CSV table of C-alpha atoms and ligand atoms in Angstrom, one decimal:
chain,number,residue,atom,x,y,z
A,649,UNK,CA,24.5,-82.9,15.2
A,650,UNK,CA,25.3,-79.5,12.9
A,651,UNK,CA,27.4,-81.6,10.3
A,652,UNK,CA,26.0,-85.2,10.2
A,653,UNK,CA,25.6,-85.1,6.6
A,654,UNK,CA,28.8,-86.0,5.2
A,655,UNK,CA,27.0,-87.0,1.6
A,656,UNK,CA,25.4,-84.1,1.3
A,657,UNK,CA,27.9,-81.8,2.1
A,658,UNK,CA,30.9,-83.5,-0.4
A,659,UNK,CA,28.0,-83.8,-3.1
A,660,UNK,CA,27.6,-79.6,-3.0
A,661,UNK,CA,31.5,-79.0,-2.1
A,662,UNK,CA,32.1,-81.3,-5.6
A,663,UNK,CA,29.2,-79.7,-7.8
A,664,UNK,CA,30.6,-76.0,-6.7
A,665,UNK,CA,33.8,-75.8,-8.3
A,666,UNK,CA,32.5,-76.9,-11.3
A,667,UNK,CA,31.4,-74.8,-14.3
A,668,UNK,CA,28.1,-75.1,-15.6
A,669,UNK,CA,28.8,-77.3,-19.1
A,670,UNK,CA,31.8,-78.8,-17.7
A,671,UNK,CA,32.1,-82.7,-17.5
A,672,UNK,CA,28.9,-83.2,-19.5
A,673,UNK,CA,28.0,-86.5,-21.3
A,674,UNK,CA,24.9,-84.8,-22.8
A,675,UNK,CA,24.2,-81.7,-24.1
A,676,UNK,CA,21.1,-79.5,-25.3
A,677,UNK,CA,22.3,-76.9,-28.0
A,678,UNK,CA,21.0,-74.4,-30.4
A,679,UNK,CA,18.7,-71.5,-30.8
A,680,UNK,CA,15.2,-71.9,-32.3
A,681,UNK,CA,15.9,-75.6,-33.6
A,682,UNK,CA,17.8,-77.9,-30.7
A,683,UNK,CA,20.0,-80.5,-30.7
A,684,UNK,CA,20.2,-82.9,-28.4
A,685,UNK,CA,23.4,-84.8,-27.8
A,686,UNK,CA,24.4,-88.0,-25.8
A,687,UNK,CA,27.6,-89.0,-26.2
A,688,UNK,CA,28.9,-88.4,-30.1
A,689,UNK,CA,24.9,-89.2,-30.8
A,690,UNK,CA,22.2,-86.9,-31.9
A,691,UNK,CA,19.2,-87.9,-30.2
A,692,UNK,CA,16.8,-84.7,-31.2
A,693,UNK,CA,16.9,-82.1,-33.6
A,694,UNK,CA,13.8,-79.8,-34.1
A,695,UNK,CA,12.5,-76.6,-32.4
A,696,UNK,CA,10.6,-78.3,-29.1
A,697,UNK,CA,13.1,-77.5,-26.6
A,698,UNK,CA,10.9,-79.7,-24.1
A,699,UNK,CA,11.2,-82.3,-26.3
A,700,UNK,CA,15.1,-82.3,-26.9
A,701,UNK,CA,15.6,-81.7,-22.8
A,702,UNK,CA,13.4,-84.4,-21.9
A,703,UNK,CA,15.0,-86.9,-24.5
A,704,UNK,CA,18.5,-86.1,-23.9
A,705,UNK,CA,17.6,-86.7,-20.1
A,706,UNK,CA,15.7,-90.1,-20.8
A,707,UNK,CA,18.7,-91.3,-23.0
A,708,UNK,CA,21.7,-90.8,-20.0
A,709,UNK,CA,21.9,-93.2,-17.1
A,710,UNK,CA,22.7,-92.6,-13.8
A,711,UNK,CA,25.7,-91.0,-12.7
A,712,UNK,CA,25.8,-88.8,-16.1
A,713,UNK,CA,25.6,-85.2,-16.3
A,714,UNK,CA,23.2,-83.6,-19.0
A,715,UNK,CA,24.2,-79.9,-19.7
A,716,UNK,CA,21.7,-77.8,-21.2
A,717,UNK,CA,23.3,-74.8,-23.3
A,718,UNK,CA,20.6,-73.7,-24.9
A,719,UNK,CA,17.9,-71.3,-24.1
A,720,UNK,CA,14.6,-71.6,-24.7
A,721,UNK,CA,11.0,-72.4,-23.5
A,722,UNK,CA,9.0,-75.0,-22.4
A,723,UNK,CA,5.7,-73.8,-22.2
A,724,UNK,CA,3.4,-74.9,-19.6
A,725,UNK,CA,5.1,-78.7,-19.5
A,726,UNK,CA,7.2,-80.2,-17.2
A,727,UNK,CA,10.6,-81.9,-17.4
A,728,UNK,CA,11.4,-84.9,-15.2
A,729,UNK,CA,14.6,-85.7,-13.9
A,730,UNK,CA,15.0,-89.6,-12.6
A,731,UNK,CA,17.4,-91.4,-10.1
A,732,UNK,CA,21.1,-91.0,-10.3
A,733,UNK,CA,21.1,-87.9,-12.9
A,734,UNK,CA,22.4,-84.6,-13.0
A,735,UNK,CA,20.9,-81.9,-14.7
A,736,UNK,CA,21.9,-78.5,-15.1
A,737,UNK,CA,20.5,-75.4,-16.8
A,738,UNK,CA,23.3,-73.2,-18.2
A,739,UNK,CA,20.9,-71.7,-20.6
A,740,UNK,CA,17.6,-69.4,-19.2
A,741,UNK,CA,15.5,-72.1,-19.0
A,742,UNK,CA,11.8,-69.9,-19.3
A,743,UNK,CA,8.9,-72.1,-17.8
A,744,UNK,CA,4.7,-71.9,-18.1
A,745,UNK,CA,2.1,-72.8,-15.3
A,746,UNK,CA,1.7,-76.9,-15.1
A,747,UNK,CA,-1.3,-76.9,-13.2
A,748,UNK,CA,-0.4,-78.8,-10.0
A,749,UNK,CA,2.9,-79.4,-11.0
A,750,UNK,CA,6.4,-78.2,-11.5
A,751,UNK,CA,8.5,-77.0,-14.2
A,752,UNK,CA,11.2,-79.2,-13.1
A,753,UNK,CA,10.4,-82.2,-11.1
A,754,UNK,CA,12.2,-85.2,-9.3
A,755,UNK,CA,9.4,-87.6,-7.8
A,756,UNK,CA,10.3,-90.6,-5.8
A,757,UNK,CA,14.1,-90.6,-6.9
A,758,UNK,CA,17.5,-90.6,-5.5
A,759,UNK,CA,20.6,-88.8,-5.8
A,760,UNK,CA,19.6,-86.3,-8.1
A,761,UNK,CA,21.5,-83.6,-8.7
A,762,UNK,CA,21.1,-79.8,-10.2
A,763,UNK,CA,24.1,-77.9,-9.8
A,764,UNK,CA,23.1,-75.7,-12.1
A,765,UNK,CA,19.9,-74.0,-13.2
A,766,UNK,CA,18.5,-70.2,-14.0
A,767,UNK,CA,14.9,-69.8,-14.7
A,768,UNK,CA,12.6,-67.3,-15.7
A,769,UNK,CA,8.3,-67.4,-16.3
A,770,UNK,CA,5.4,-67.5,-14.0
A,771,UNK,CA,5.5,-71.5,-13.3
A,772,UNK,CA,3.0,-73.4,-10.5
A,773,UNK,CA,5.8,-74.5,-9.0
A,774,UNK,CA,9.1,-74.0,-10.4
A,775,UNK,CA,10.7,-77.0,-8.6
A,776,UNK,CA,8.5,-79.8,-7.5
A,777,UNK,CA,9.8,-82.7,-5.5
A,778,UNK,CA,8.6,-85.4,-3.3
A,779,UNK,CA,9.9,-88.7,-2.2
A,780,UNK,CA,13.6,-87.8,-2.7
A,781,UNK,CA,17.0,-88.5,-0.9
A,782,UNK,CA,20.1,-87.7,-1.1
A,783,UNK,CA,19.1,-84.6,-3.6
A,784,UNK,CA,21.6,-82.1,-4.3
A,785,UNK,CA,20.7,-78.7,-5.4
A,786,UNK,CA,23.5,-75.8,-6.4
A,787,UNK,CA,23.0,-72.1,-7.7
A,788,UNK,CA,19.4,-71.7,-8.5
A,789,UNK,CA,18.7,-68.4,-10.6
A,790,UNK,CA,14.4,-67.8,-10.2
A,791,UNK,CA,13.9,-64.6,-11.9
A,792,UNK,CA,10.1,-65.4,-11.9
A,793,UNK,CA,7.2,-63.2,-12.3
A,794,UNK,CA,4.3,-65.2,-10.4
A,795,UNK,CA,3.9,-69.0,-9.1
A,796,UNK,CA,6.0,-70.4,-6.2
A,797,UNK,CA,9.9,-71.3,-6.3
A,798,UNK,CA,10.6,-74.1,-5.0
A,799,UNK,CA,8.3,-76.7,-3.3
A,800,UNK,CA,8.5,-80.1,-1.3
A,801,UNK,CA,4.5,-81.7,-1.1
A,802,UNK,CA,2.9,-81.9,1.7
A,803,UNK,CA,0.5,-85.4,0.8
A,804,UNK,CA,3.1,-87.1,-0.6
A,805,UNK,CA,6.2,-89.5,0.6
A,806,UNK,CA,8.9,-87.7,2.6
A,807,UNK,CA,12.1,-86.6,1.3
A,808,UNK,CA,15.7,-87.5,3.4
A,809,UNK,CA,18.9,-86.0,2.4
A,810,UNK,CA,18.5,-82.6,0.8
A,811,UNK,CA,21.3,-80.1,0.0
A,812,UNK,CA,20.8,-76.6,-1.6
A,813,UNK,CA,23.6,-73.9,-2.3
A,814,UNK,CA,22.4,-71.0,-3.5
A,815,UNK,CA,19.0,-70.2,-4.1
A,816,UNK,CA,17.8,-66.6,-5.3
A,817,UNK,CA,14.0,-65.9,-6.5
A,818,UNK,CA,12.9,-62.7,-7.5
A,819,UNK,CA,9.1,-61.9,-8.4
A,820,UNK,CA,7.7,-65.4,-7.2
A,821,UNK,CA,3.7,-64.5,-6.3
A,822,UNK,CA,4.1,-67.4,-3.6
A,823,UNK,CA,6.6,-68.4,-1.3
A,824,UNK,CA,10.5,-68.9,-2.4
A,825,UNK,CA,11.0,-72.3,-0.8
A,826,UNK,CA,8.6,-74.2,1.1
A,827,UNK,CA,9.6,-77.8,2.5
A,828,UNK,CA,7.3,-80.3,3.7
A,829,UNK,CA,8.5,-83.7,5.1
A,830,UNK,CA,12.3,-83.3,4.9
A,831,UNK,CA,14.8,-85.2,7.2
A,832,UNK,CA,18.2,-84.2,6.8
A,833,UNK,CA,18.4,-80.5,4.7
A,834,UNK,CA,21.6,-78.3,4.6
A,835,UNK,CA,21.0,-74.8,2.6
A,836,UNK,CA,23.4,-72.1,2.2
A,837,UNK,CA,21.8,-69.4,1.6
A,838,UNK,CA,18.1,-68.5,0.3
A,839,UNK,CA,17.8,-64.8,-1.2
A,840,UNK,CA,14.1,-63.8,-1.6
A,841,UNK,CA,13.6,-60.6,-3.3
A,842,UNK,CA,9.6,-59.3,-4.2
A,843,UNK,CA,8.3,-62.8,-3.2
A,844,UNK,CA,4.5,-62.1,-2.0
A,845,UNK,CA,4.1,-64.9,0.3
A,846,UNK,CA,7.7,-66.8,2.4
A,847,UNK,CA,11.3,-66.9,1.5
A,848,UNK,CA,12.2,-70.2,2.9
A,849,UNK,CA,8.9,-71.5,4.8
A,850,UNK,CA,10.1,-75.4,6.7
A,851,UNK,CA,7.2,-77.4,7.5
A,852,UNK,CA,7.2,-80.6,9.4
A,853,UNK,CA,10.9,-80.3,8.4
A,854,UNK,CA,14.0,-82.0,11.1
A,855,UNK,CA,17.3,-81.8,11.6
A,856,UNK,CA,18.0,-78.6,9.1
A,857,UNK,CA,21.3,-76.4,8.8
A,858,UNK,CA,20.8,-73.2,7.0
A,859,UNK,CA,23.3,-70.3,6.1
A,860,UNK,CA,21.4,-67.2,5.7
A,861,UNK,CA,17.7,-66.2,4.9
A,862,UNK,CA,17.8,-63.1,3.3
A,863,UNK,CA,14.7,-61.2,2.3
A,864,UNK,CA,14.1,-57.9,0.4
A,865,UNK,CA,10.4,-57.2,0.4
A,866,UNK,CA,9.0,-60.2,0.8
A,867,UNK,CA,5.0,-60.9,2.3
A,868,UNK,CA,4.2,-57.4,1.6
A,869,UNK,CA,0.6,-57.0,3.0
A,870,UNK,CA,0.6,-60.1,4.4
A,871,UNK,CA,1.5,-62.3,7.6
A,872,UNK,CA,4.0,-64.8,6.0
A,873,UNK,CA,7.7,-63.7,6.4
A,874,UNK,CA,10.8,-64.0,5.2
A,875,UNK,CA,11.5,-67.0,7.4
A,876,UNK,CA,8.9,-69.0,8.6
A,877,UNK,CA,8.7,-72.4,10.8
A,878,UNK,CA,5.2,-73.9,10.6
A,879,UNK,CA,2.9,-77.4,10.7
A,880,UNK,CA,5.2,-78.9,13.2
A,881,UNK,CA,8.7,-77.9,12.0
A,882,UNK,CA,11.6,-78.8,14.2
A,883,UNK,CA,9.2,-81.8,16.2
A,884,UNK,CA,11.3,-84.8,16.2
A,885,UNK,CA,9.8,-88.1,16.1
A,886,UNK,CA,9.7,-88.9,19.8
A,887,UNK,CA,7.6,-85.6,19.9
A,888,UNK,CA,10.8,-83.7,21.4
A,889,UNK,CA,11.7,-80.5,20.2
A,890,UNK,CA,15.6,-80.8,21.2
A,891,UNK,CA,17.6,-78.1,19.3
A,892,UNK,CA,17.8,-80.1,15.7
A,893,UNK,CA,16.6,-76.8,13.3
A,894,UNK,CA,19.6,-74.3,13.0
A,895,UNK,CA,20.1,-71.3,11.0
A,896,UNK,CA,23.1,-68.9,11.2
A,897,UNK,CA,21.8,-65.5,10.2
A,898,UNK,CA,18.1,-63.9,8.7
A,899,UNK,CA,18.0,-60.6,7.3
A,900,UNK,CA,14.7,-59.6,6.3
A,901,UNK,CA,13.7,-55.9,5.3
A,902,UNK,CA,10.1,-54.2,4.4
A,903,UNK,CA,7.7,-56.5,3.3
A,904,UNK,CA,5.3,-58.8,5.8
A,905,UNK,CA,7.1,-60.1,8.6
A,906,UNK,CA,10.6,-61.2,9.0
A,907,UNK,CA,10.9,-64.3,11.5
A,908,UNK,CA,8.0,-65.6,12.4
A,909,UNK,CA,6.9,-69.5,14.4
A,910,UNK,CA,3.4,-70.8,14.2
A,911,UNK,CA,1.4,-73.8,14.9
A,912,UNK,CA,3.5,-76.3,17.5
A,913,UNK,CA,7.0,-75.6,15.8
A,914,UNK,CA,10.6,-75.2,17.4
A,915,UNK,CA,13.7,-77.0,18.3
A,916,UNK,CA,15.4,-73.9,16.4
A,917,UNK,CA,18.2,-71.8,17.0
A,918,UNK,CA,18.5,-68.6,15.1
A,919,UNK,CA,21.8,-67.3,15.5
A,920,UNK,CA,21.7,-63.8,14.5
A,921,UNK,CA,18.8,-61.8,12.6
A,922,UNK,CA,18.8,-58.4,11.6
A,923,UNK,CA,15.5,-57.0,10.5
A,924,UNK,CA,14.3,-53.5,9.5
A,925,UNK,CA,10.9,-52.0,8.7
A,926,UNK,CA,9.0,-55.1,8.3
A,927,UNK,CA,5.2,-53.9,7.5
A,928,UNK,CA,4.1,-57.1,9.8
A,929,UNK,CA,5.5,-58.0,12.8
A,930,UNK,CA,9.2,-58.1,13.0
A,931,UNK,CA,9.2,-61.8,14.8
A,932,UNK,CA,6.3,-63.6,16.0
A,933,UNK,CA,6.7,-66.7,18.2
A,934,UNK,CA,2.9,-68.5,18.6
A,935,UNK,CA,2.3,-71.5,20.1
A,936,UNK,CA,6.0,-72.8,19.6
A,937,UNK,CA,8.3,-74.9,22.0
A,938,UNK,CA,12.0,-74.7,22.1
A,939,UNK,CA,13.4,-71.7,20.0
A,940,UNK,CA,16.5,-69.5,20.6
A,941,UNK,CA,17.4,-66.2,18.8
A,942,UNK,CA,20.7,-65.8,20.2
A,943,UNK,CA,21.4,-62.0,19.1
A,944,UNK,CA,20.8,-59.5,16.2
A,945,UNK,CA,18.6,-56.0,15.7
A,946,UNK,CA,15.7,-54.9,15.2
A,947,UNK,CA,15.3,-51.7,13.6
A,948,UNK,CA,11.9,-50.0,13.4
A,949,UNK,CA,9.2,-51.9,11.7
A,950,UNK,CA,6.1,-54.1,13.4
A,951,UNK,CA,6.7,-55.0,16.8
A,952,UNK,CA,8.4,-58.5,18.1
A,953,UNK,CA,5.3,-60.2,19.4
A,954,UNK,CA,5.1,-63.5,21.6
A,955,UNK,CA,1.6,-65.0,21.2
A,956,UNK,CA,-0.6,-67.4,21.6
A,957,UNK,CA,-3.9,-69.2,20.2
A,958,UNK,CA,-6.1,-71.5,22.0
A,959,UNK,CA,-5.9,-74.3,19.5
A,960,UNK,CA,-2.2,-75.1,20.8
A,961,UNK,CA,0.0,-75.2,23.6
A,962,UNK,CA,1.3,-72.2,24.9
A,963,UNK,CA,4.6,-70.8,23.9
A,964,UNK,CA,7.3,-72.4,26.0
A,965,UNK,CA,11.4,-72.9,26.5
A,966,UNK,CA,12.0,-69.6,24.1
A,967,UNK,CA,15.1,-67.6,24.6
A,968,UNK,CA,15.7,-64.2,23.1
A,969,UNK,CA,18.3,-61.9,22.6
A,970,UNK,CA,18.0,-58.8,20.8
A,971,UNK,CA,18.8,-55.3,20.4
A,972,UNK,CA,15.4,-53.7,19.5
A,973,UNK,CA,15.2,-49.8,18.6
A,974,UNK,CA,12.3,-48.3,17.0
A,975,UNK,CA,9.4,-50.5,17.9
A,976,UNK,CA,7.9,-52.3,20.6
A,977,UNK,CA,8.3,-56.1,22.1
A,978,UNK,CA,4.9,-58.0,23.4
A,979,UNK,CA,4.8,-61.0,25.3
A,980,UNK,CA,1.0,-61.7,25.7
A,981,UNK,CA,0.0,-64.0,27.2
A,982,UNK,CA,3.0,-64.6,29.0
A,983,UNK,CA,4.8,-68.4,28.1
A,984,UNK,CA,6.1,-71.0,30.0
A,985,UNK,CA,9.8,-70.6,30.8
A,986,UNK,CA,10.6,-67.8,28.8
A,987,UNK,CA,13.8,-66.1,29.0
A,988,UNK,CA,14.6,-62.4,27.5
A,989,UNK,CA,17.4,-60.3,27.3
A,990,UNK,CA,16.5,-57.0,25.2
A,991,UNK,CA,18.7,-54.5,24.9
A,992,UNK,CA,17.7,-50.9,22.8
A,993,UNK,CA,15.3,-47.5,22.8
A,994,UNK,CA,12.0,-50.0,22.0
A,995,UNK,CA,9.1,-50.5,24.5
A,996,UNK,CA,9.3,-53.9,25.9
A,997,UNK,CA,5.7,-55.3,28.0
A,998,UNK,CA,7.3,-58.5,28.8
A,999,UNK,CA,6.3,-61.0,31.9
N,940,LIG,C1,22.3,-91.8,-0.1
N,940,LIG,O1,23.8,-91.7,0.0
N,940,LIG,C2,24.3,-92.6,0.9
N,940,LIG,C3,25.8,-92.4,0.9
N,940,LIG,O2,26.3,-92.4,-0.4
N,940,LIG,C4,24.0,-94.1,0.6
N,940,LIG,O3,24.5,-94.9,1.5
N,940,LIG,C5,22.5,-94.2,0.5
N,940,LIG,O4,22.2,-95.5,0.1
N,940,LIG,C6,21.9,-93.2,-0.4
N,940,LIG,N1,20.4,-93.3,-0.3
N,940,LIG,C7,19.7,-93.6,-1.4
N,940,LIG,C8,18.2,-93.8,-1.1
N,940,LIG,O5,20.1,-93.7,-2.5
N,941,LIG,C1,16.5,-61.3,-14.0
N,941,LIG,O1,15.7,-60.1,-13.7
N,941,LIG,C2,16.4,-58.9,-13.7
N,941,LIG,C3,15.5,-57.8,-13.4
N,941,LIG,O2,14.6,-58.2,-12.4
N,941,LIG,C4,17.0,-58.7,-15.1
N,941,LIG,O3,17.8,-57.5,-15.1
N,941,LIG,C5,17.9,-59.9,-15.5
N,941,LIG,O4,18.3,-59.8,-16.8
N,941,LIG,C6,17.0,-61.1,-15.4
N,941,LIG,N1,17.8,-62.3,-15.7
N,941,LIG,C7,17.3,-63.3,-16.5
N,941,LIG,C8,18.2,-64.4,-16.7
N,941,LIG,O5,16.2,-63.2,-17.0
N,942,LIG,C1,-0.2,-59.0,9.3
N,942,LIG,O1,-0.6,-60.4,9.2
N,942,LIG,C2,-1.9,-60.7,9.6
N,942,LIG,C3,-2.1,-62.2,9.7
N,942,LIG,O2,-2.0,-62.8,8.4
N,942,LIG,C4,-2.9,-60.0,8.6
N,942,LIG,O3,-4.2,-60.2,9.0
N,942,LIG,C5,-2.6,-58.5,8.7
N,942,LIG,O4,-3.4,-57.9,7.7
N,942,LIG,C6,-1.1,-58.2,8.4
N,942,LIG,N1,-0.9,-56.8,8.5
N,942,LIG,C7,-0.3,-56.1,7.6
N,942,LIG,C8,-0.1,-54.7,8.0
N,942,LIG,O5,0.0,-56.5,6.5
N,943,LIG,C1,13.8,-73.4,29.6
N,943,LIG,O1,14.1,-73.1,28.3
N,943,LIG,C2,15.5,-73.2,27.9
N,943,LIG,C3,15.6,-72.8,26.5
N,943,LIG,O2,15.4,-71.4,26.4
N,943,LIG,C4,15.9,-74.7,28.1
N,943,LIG,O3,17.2,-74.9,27.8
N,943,LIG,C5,15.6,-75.1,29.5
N,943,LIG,O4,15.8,-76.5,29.6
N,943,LIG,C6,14.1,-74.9,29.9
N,943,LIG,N1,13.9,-75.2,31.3
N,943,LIG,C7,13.0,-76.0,31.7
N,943,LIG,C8,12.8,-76.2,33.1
N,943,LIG,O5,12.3,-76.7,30.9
């Protein structure tokens, strides 16, 4: 079940041990005035970096790699990537706000592939996608100052296949990462740092393997967190919620909260978190079914809460390990089938 995505998983192990640049068929050069290259052809020249991106892009076909080396920006438009291309940013790619949209966007396409890509700018979205498989992301730079990261819709078709690396945003207003209608994602690691709202949010996303979730200040003054299951995540299609979401570690520290389950999520096993002063409650498990946080610390912060509203099914089948110092665990009301094993100076009211 962890390793069934054998594509996915050569796709990233090829696309790491490449340089950005290297291999390319295409290339976006220059500084002020752009070229863009296919092959020994000059498709653009001129100073809309957009407009030699998108070009260069329209002009390879599938299987070919465009490599843009040049920096620039590209306002508030977007650039669209289509089936079978790669594309990678070795330049600072600096983005605007497309209203609804994202900076960067693969819509209804297959094997896609960015192993490469740093951006800066306040964008909507940075990344938009929807109606993707077999998409293969590698070291994402997001040194942003407003808008969201990274962002799978939620009213359009679903997406089957995903891989990330490496994914780092700084400064995004919104969340990180938020997925919606994914089947099949594998993520190494997600580093959040002053993000206001999630680092990696998965919504109404199955059978997910994830590396670490690491925030730093993330939902400050607010009750997202640096990890956050929600809409459904983890429910398979019979309306199980057998272990299928898995993620190895979470560090989370200051900010909102650090691991938190709402609104019938589960089927997750959290291997090890390690959370300190979180201004919002460390972990908070509400109405969710199936989930297993099999060791870790808490240090200090907002206390580890099980919870329930009235709109949902109570908590059930949850499993927790955890050394907790420095603030409290609640379990109220108590859940069905609820097994703790709490270790640590904190105050525990559990049933
Ligand atoms: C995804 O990759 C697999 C393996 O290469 C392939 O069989 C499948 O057709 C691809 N899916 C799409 C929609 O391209
Ligand atoms: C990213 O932001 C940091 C400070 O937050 C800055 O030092 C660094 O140069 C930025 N990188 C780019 C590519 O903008
Ligand atoms: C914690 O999250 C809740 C729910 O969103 C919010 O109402 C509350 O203000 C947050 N508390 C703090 C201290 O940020
Ligand atoms: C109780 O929850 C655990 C997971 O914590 C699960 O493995 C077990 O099957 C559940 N027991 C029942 C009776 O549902």
């Amino acid at each position: 079940m962890r390793f069934y995505f054998p594509t996915a998983m050569l796709a990233l192990a090829s696309v790491v041990h490449a340089q950005c640049g290297e291999g390319s068929d295409a290339t976006v050069t220059g500084e002020g005035t752009f070229v863009a290259t296919v092959g020994s052809e000059e498709v653009y020249a001129g100073d809309d970096y957009l407009v030699a991106i998108q070009t260069a892009l329209d002009a390879i076909t599938e299987g070919q790699r465009l490599s843009v080396i040049a920096s620039g920006s590209i306002g508030d438009r977007s650039i669209t990537i289509t089936s079978g291309k790669i594309f990678e940013g070795c330049g600072t790619i600096d983005v605007g706000n497309n209203a609804g949209h994202g900076a960067i966007e693969v819509l209804d396409a297959s094997d896609v592939s960015i192993p490469f890509l740093t951006m800066t700018g306040a964008p909507y979205f940075g990344m938009r996608f929807f109606g993707v498989s077999n998409l293969s992301l590698g070291q994402i730079t997001m040194n942003l100052s407003g808008g969201l990261g990274i962002r799978f819709e939620r009213d359009e078709a679903p997406n089957f296949n995903v891989a990330m690396d490496t994914i780092t945003v700084t400064g995004a207003g919104s969340h990180a990462v938020e997925t919606w209608n994914i089947d099949g994602l594998t993520i190494g690691s997600v580093f959040a740092q002053d993000v206001g709202e999630c680092g990696l949010l998965l919504q109404t996303t199955t059978n997910a393997q994830v590396g670490l979730v690491d925030g730093n200040n993330v939902a400050a003054g607010n009750g997202y967190a640096t990890l956050r299951f929600a809409n459904t995540n983890g429910r398979l299609a019979d309306g199980s919620y057998a272990t299928n979401v898995y993620v190895d570690k979470v560090v989370s520290r200051g900010g909102g909260r650090g691991v938190f389950c709402v609104s019938e999520s589960g089927g997750a096993e959290i291997g090890n978190v390690d959370l300190a002063d979180n201004g919002n409650n460390s972990i908070l498990i509400e109405n969710c079914y199936g989930v297993s946080i099999q060791g870790g610390t808490v240090n200090g912060g907002g206390e580890v809460r099980l919870s329930a509203r009235d709109e949902f099914a109570n908590n059930r089948d949850i499993s927790i390990s955890l050394q907790v110092d420095g603030t409290s665990v609640t379990e109220n009301p108590c859940g069905e089938n609820i097994s703790w094993d709490l270790t640590g100076s904190g105050t525990f009211n559990i049933c």
